[in-house]
Coordinates of C-alpha atoms in Angstrom, one line a residue:
M1 CA -22.8 10.7 -30.6
L2 CA -24.3 12.3 -28.2
T3 CA -27.1 14.5 -29.5
R4 CA -28.4 17.6 -27.7
I5 CA -31.7 18.3 -26.6
D6 CA -31.7 22.2 -26.4
L7 CA -34.7 22.8 -23.1
R8 CA -33.1 26.8 -22.9
G9 CA -35.2 30.1 -23.6
S10 CA -38.2 28.6 -22.7
Q11 CA -40.7 27.1 -20.2
L12 CA -39.8 23.8 -19.1
P13 CA -42.3 21.3 -19.4
G14 CA -43.8 19.5 -17.2
V15 CA -42.7 15.8 -15.7
R16 CA -44.8 13.6 -17.9
E17 CA -43.7 15.9 -21.1
L18 CA -39.9 16.0 -19.6
S19 CA -39.6 12.4 -19.3
G20 CA -40.5 11.9 -22.8
L21 CA -38.3 13.9 -24.0
L22 CA -35.2 12.7 -22.4
P23 CA -32.5 10.0 -23.4
R24 CA -33.9 6.9 -22.2
A25 CA -32.7 3.1 -23.3
S26 CA -36.0 0.7 -24.5
T27 CA -35.8 -2.9 -22.9
D28 CA -38.9 -4.6 -23.8
V29 CA -39.2 -7.2 -21.1
E30 CA -42.3 -8.5 -22.7
S31 CA -40.7 -9.5 -25.6
V32 CA -38.6 -12.5 -24.1
E33 CA -41.3 -13.3 -22.2
A34 CA -42.4 -15.7 -24.7
V35 CA -38.9 -17.3 -24.6
V36 CA -37.5 -17.2 -20.7
R37 CA -41.7 -18.7 -19.3
P38 CA -40.6 -22.0 -21.4
V39 CA -37.3 -22.6 -19.9
L40 CA -38.9 -22.0 -16.7
E41 CA -41.4 -24.2 -16.6
D42 CA -38.6 -26.4 -18.6
V43 CA -36.6 -26.4 -14.9
R44 CA -39.6 -26.3 -12.6
L45 CA -40.6 -29.7 -14.1
R46 CA -37.2 -31.7 -14.8
G47 CA -34.5 -29.8 -12.3
A48 CA -31.3 -30.2 -13.1
A49 CA -31.5 -32.0 -16.1
A50 CA -33.1 -29.4 -17.7
V51 CA -30.7 -26.9 -16.0
R52 CA -27.6 -29.0 -17.9
E53 CA -29.1 -28.9 -21.7
I54 CA -29.9 -25.6 -21.3
T55 CA -26.4 -24.1 -20.3
A56 CA -25.3 -26.6 -23.1
R57 CA -27.7 -25.2 -25.5
F58 CA -26.5 -21.3 -24.2
D59 CA -23.7 -21.1 -22.9
G60 CA -21.8 -23.6 -24.8
V61 CA -20.8 -25.6 -21.1
D62 CA -22.1 -29.5 -21.0
A63 CA -21.4 -30.1 -17.2
E64 CA -22.7 -33.2 -15.3
D65 CA -23.3 -31.0 -12.0
F66 CA -23.6 -27.1 -12.3
A67 CA -22.4 -27.0 -7.8
V68 CA -19.1 -25.6 -8.0
P69 CA -17.3 -27.5 -5.9
Q70 CA -15.0 -26.2 -2.4
A71 CA -12.0 -27.1 -3.9
A72 CA -12.1 -24.9 -6.7
L73 CA -13.3 -21.5 -4.7
D74 CA -10.4 -22.8 -2.5
E75 CA -7.8 -22.6 -5.7
A76 CA -9.6 -19.8 -6.9
L77 CA -9.0 -17.8 -4.1
A78 CA -5.5 -19.1 -3.6
T79 CA -3.8 -18.1 -7.6
V80 CA -5.7 -15.2 -7.1
D81 CA -3.6 -12.2 -7.9
P82 CA -2.6 -10.2 -4.6
T83 CA -3.6 -7.1 -5.4
L84 CA -6.7 -7.8 -6.9
R85 CA -6.9 -9.9 -3.2
E86 CA -6.2 -6.6 -1.6
A87 CA -8.2 -4.2 -4.0
L88 CA -11.1 -6.8 -2.8
E89 CA -10.9 -6.8 0.9
E90 CA -10.4 -3.3 0.9
A91 CA -13.9 -2.5 -0.8
V92 CA -15.4 -5.7 1.3
A93 CA -13.9 -2.8 4.8
R94 CA -15.8 -0.4 2.7
V95 CA -18.8 -1.5 2.0
R96 CA -19.2 -3.7 5.5
K97 CA -18.4 -0.1 7.1
V98 CA -21.6 1.8 5.4
H99 CA -24.0 -1.1 5.6
A100 CA -23.3 -1.9 9.1
D101 CA -25.2 1.3 10.2
Q102 CA -28.0 -0.1 7.5
R103 CA -29.5 -2.4 10.2
R104 CA -32.6 -1.5 11.9
T105 CA -32.9 -2.3 15.2
D106 CA -36.0 -3.6 17.0
T107 CA -38.6 -0.9 18.4
T108 CA -41.1 -1.4 20.9
T109 CA -43.9 1.3 21.2
Q110 CA -46.7 1.6 24.5
V111 CA -49.6 2.3 22.7
V112 CA -51.5 2.9 26.2
P113 CA -50.2 0.7 29.7
G114 CA -50.9 -2.6 29.1
G115 CA -50.4 -2.3 24.9
T116 CA -47.3 -2.2 23.3
V117 CA -46.6 -2.5 20.0
T118 CA -42.6 -4.3 18.8
E119 CA -41.5 -3.9 14.8
R120 CA -39.0 -6.7 14.8
W121 CA -36.7 -6.7 11.6
V122 CA -36.5 -10.5 11.3
P123 CA -34.0 -11.2 7.9
V124 CA -34.9 -13.7 5.6
R125 CA -33.9 -17.4 5.6
R126 CA -32.1 -18.2 2.2
V127 CA -31.7 -16.0 -0.9
G128 CA -30.0 -16.6 -4.6
L129 CA -27.7 -13.9 -5.3
Y130 CA -27.2 -13.5 -9.0
V131 CA -23.9 -12.4 -10.5
P132 CA -23.5 -11.5 -14.0
G133 CA -21.1 -12.9 -15.9
G134 CA -21.7 -11.9 -20.3
L135 CA -20.1 -8.7 -21.5
A136 CA -18.1 -8.1 -18.1
P137 CA -17.7 -10.4 -14.8
L138 CA -18.3 -8.8 -12.4
L139 CA -17.6 -9.3 -9.2
S140 CA -17.7 -6.4 -8.2
S141 CA -21.3 -7.5 -7.7
V142 CA -20.6 -10.3 -4.7
V143 CA -19.3 -8.3 -2.8
M144 CA -22.5 -5.5 -3.1
N145 CA -24.9 -8.6 -2.6
V146 CA -23.6 -10.6 -0.3
V147 CA -22.3 -8.6 2.2
P148 CA -25.6 -6.6 2.9
A149 CA -27.2 -10.1 3.3
Q150 CA -24.8 -11.0 5.6
I151 CA -25.3 -7.9 7.5
A152 CA -28.7 -8.9 7.6
G153 CA -28.0 -12.2 9.0
V154 CA -29.8 -14.2 6.3
E155 CA -28.7 -17.6 7.5
S156 CA -28.1 -19.9 3.6
I157 CA -27.0 -17.9 0.9
A158 CA -26.1 -18.9 -2.6
V159 CA -24.6 -17.2 -5.7
A160 CA -25.5 -18.0 -8.8
T161 CA -22.9 -16.7 -12.3
P162 CA -22.8 -17.7 -15.7
P163 CA -20.1 -21.0 -16.6
Q164 CA -17.2 -19.7 -18.2
R165 CA -15.6 -21.9 -21.8
D166 CA -12.7 -20.9 -21.5
N167 CA -12.6 -21.6 -17.5
G168 CA -13.0 -25.1 -18.4
G169 CA -17.2 -24.3 -17.4
L170 CA -16.7 -22.9 -14.1
P171 CA -17.1 -19.7 -13.3
D172 CA -15.3 -16.8 -14.0
A173 CA -12.8 -17.3 -10.8
G174 CA -12.3 -13.8 -10.0
V175 CA -15.9 -14.1 -9.3
L176 CA -15.4 -17.1 -7.6
A177 CA -12.8 -15.7 -5.2
A178 CA -14.5 -13.3 -4.1
C179 CA -17.5 -15.8 -3.4
A180 CA -14.5 -17.6 -1.4
L181 CA -13.2 -14.4 0.3
L182 CA -16.7 -13.6 1.5
G183 CA -16.8 -17.0 2.7
V184 CA -19.5 -18.0 0.3
T185 CA -19.5 -22.1 0.3
E186 CA -22.7 -23.1 -2.5
V187 CA -22.1 -21.1 -5.6
Y188 CA -23.6 -22.7 -8.9
A189 CA -22.1 -22.2 -12.4
V190 CA -25.7 -21.1 -14.0
G191 CA -26.7 -18.1 -16.0
G192 CA -29.5 -16.1 -17.4
A193 CA -33.0 -17.2 -16.7
Q194 CA -32.3 -20.7 -15.9
A195 CA -30.7 -19.6 -13.0
I196 CA -33.6 -17.7 -11.6
A197 CA -35.5 -20.3 -11.8
V198 CA -33.1 -22.7 -10.1
F199 CA -33.8 -20.3 -7.5
G200 CA -37.1 -20.2 -7.9
Y201 CA -38.0 -24.1 -7.9
G202 CA -35.0 -25.5 -6.5
A203 CA -32.4 -28.0 -8.7
G204 CA -29.9 -30.1 -8.0
A205 CA -28.0 -29.1 -4.8
C206 CA -30.1 -26.0 -4.4
E207 CA -32.4 -25.8 -2.4
P208 CA -35.3 -23.0 -4.2
V209 CA -34.8 -19.2 -1.9
D210 CA -36.9 -16.9 -0.9
L211 CA -35.4 -14.4 -2.2
V212 CA -33.7 -13.0 -5.5
T213 CA -31.0 -10.1 -5.4
G214 CA -28.8 -8.5 -8.4
P215 CA -28.6 -7.6 -12.0
G216 CA -28.8 -8.9 -15.6
N217 CA -29.6 -9.3 -19.0
V218 CA -33.7 -8.2 -20.2
Y219 CA -33.5 -12.5 -19.6
V220 CA -33.1 -12.3 -16.4
T221 CA -35.0 -9.1 -15.4
A222 CA -38.1 -11.5 -17.6
A223 CA -37.4 -14.6 -15.6
K224 CA -37.5 -12.5 -12.1
R225 CA -40.6 -10.2 -13.2
L226 CA -42.2 -14.1 -13.7
L227 CA -41.7 -15.6 -10.9
R228 CA -42.2 -12.7 -8.5
G229 CA -44.7 -13.7 -6.3
L230 CA -43.3 -17.4 -6.1
I231 CA -40.0 -15.4 -5.1
G232 CA -39.2 -11.8 -4.2
I233 CA -37.3 -9.9 -6.1
D234 CA -35.0 -6.9 -5.7
S235 CA -35.8 -5.1 -8.9
E236 CA -36.1 -5.4 -12.2
A237 CA -32.9 -4.1 -13.2
G238 CA -32.4 -2.8 -17.1
P239 CA -29.6 -1.2 -18.7
T240 CA -27.3 0.5 -16.9
E241 CA -27.1 5.0 -16.9
V242 CA -25.4 8.0 -15.5
A243 CA -26.7 11.1 -15.9
V244 CA -24.2 14.4 -14.7
L245 CA -25.9 17.4 -13.6
A246 CA -22.7 20.2 -14.4
D247 CA -22.3 24.0 -15.2
D248 CA -19.1 26.0 -16.2
T249 CA -16.6 24.5 -13.4
A250 CA -17.6 21.3 -14.6
D251 CA -13.7 19.5 -15.7
P252 CA -14.5 18.8 -18.8
V253 CA -12.2 16.1 -19.5
H254 CA -13.2 14.9 -15.8
V255 CA -17.3 14.6 -17.2
A256 CA -16.1 12.8 -20.8
A257 CA -14.5 10.3 -19.1
D258 CA -17.8 9.3 -16.4
L259 CA -20.1 8.9 -19.4
I260 CA -17.4 6.9 -21.3
S261 CA -16.8 4.8 -17.9
Q262 CA -20.8 3.9 -18.1
A263 CA -21.5 3.6 -21.7
E264 CA -18.5 1.1 -21.6
H265 CA -21.4 -1.5 -19.7
D266 CA -23.2 -2.3 -22.5
P267 CA -24.5 -1.2 -25.9
L268 CA -27.9 -0.4 -24.2
A269 CA -26.4 1.8 -21.4
G270 CA -27.1 5.4 -21.3
A271 CA -25.1 8.0 -19.9
V272 CA -26.3 12.2 -19.9
L273 CA -24.9 15.2 -19.9
V274 CA -27.4 18.5 -18.7
T275 CA -25.7 21.0 -17.8
T276 CA -25.9 25.0 -18.3
S277 CA -23.5 25.5 -20.0
E278 CA -22.9 25.7 -23.7
A279 CA -19.1 25.9 -23.7
L280 CA -18.5 22.4 -21.5
A281 CA -20.8 20.6 -24.0
D282 CA -18.9 21.7 -26.4
A283 CA -15.9 21.1 -24.9
V284 CA -17.2 17.1 -23.6
L285 CA -18.5 16.7 -27.4
E286 CA -14.5 17.0 -28.8
L287 CA -13.1 15.5 -25.9
V288 CA -15.0 12.3 -26.3
P289 CA -13.7 11.0 -30.0
G290 CA -10.5 10.7 -28.7
Q291 CA -10.9 9.3 -25.4
V292 CA -13.2 6.8 -26.7
A293 CA -10.3 5.6 -29.0
A294 CA -8.2 5.4 -26.0
T295 CA -10.4 2.1 -24.7
K296 CA -10.2 -1.3 -24.6
H297 CA -14.4 -1.4 -25.3
S298 CA -14.4 1.8 -28.1
D299 CA -16.9 -0.3 -29.9
R300 CA -19.6 -1.1 -27.6
I301 CA -19.0 2.0 -25.9
D302 CA -19.5 4.2 -29.7
T303 CA -22.6 2.3 -29.9
A304 CA -24.0 3.1 -26.5
L305 CA -22.9 7.0 -27.0
A306 CA -24.5 7.2 -30.2
G307 CA -28.0 5.6 -29.3
T308 CA -31.3 7.1 -28.1
Q309 CA -30.2 6.3 -24.5
S310 CA -27.9 8.6 -24.7
G311 CA -27.6 12.5 -25.4
I312 CA -26.6 16.3 -23.9
V313 CA -29.3 18.5 -22.6
L314 CA -28.9 22.3 -22.5
V315 CA -31.0 24.1 -19.6
D316 CA -31.3 27.4 -18.6
D317 CA -30.0 27.6 -14.8
L318 CA -29.4 25.0 -12.2
D319 CA -33.1 25.1 -11.0
A320 CA -33.9 23.3 -14.6
G321 CA -31.4 21.2 -14.6
L322 CA -32.7 19.6 -11.1
A323 CA -35.9 19.6 -12.8
V324 CA -34.6 17.7 -15.5
V325 CA -32.6 14.9 -13.9
D326 CA -35.3 14.6 -11.2
A327 CA -37.3 13.9 -14.1
Y328 CA -34.7 11.5 -15.6
A329 CA -34.0 10.0 -12.0
A330 CA -31.2 8.6 -12.7
E331 CA -29.5 5.2 -11.8
H332 CA -26.4 7.6 -11.3
L333 CA -26.3 11.0 -10.8
E334 CA -22.9 12.8 -11.1
I335 CA -22.9 16.9 -9.1
Q336 CA -20.1 18.7 -11.0
T337 CA -21.4 22.6 -10.0
R338 CA -20.7 25.4 -7.7
D339 CA -21.7 24.3 -4.1
A340 CA -21.6 21.1 -5.3
R341 CA -23.3 19.4 -1.9
A342 CA -26.2 21.4 -1.7
V343 CA -27.1 21.1 -5.3
A344 CA -27.1 17.7 -4.6
E345 CA -29.4 17.7 -1.6
R346 CA -31.9 19.3 -3.6
V347 CA -31.9 15.7 -5.7
R348 CA -35.1 13.6 -5.2
N349 CA -34.6 11.4 -7.7
A350 CA -31.8 9.2 -7.7
G351 CA -30.1 5.3 -7.2
A352 CA -27.1 7.3 -5.7
V353 CA -25.7 10.8 -6.0
F354 CA -22.4 11.5 -6.5
V355 CA -20.9 14.9 -5.3
G356 CA -18.4 16.9 -6.9
P357 CA -15.9 16.6 -9.1
W358 CA -14.1 13.4 -6.5
S359 CA -16.3 11.3 -6.6
P360 CA -16.7 9.4 -9.7
V361 CA -19.6 6.9 -10.2
S362 CA -16.3 3.9 -10.4
L363 CA -15.0 5.0 -7.0
G364 CA -19.2 3.9 -6.0
D365 CA -19.0 1.3 -8.4
Y366 CA -15.6 -0.9 -6.5
A367 CA -14.7 0.7 -3.3
A368 CA -17.3 3.8 -2.2
G369 CA -18.4 1.4 0.3
S370 CA -21.7 2.2 -1.1
N371 CA -24.0 0.1 -2.9
H372 CA -23.5 -0.2 -6.7
V373 CA -27.6 -2.3 -7.2
L374 CA -29.4 0.4 -8.1
P375 CA -32.9 1.3 -9.8
T376 CA -32.8 2.3 -13.8
G377 CA -35.2 3.0 -16.3
G378 CA -36.9 5.7 -14.5
C379 CA -37.5 3.6 -11.1
A380 CA -35.5 5.8 -8.6
R381 CA -38.6 8.0 -8.7
H382 CA -40.1 5.7 -6.4
S383 CA -37.4 2.5 -5.9
S384 CA -33.5 2.4 -3.2
G385 CA -30.6 0.5 -4.0
L386 CA -29.6 -3.0 -3.0
S387 CA -29.2 -2.1 1.1
V388 CA -29.5 -4.4 4.9
Q389 CA -33.0 -3.5 4.6
T390 CA -33.5 -5.5 1.2
F391 CA -33.0 -8.7 3.6
L392 CA -35.4 -7.9 5.9
R393 CA -39.0 -7.8 7.1
G394 CA -40.4 -6.1 9.7
I395 CA -43.0 -8.2 11.3
H396 CA -45.4 -7.0 14.7
L397 CA -45.7 -8.4 17.5
V398 CA -49.0 -6.7 18.5
E399 CA -49.2 -7.4 22.8
Y400 CA -52.4 -6.3 24.8
D401 CA -53.2 -7.5 28.6
E402 CA -57.0 -7.7 30.0
A403 CA -56.9 -4.0 31.1
A404 CA -55.7 -2.3 27.3
L405 CA -58.2 -4.3 25.3
A406 CA -61.4 -3.8 27.6
D407 CA -59.8 0.3 27.4
V408 CA -60.3 -0.3 23.7
A409 CA -62.8 -2.5 22.7
R410 CA -65.9 0.0 22.3
H411 CA -63.8 2.2 19.2
V412 CA -63.4 -1.7 18.1
D413 CA -66.9 -2.6 18.4
V414 CA -68.1 0.6 16.5
L415 CA -65.3 0.2 13.7
A416 CA -66.7 -3.4 13.0
H417 CA -69.9 -2.5 12.5
A418 CA -69.2 0.3 10.3
E419 CA -67.4 -2.1 8.1
D420 CA -70.4 -5.0 8.5
L421 CA -68.1 -7.4 10.3
P422 CA -69.8 -7.9 13.1
A423 CA -67.6 -11.5 14.4
H424 CA -64.7 -8.8 14.6
A425 CA -66.7 -7.3 17.4
A426 CA -67.5 -10.7 19.0
A427 CA -64.1 -11.8 19.1
V428 CA -63.7 -8.7 21.6
A429 CA -66.9 -8.7 23.4
V430 CA -66.3 -12.4 23.6
R431 CA -63.1 -11.3 26.1
Q432 CA -65.5 -9.2 28.0
K433 CA -66.2 -10.5 31.6

């Protein structure tokens, strides 16, 4: 459980070598493409009939119509536990408050008198939001996907989430309640690769979408990869992961609990502690078994913590620690050090950074106001988490009057001929008197 990697006492390797040394879950998306491709093709060709058969085969639910009736959504919201509804409402309010500040405004730049370029931010017309329902029904993911889409101004929102045999073939009741609370009326009881196919090609009552967002298993990820281009996607999400950068001021009880909380998601989940303190590492290792034994999903957590994707990395100082976490580029990064905010502001690569002892990842999963749909597998080096911007496209409006065009015509002529594209030059010259 939580093997050690000791990087102390020698020069830290370069980024490439360091990335290869660090724990990381291995998810071979390509290995399942051969399974996923026929599923996508079947849905493309046969539509709802294929979805029904695939759902019966994979989920054990045989339903003639996979569209969730409005009555089921209404009932889920009406019967949801009041404390759960209150928690959902608080999460929605906080996520909405944070994401409302992300909405970009149109900007017009006057390049020259009579010549302007306006950048308009236009929402995609229709989105498909995927909500996992395998090991855990992630009703919080409804909030994280729907709220930024609504703030962006998306006019048509559909949610797909797996059916549950123990709920009469409907999706999880909490997921349905979250959808109803947010005013989402188009929900489909379909999961896995076939859900992404429904979004991409359309099937049954579901019309094709322009963009698909939301996390999922390797089959969902493979489907998103194979349909990318036909649809836009947010990312290819892999197993979840947390890294904790800590020094000797960190509370080992907190650190152990935070590693365990993320390992609870999935046997492939990654939990990595990067620390300057061997005493902290020893204390965490001593605490973990007892905390794991006290949890509901101890087998799953044990598997995740014992896997090659989890471990403890010992470093000489915080500079080395920052180099390590930047090379790792964690989905979630906790900073539990002296002057945690100052250290956090030096981080370059992370999906989200949780600063200090009172900002655990669990807070961000539910009610910090931030978004929990984040880049995994090192993709935080180049990608951002889900936000309002995910659902917007920048469109330039170029507007020049006659004088402004005449003023720049000679430059267009020179550049067009330099590229051996004389018709480009002619398109401007023909407008000159």
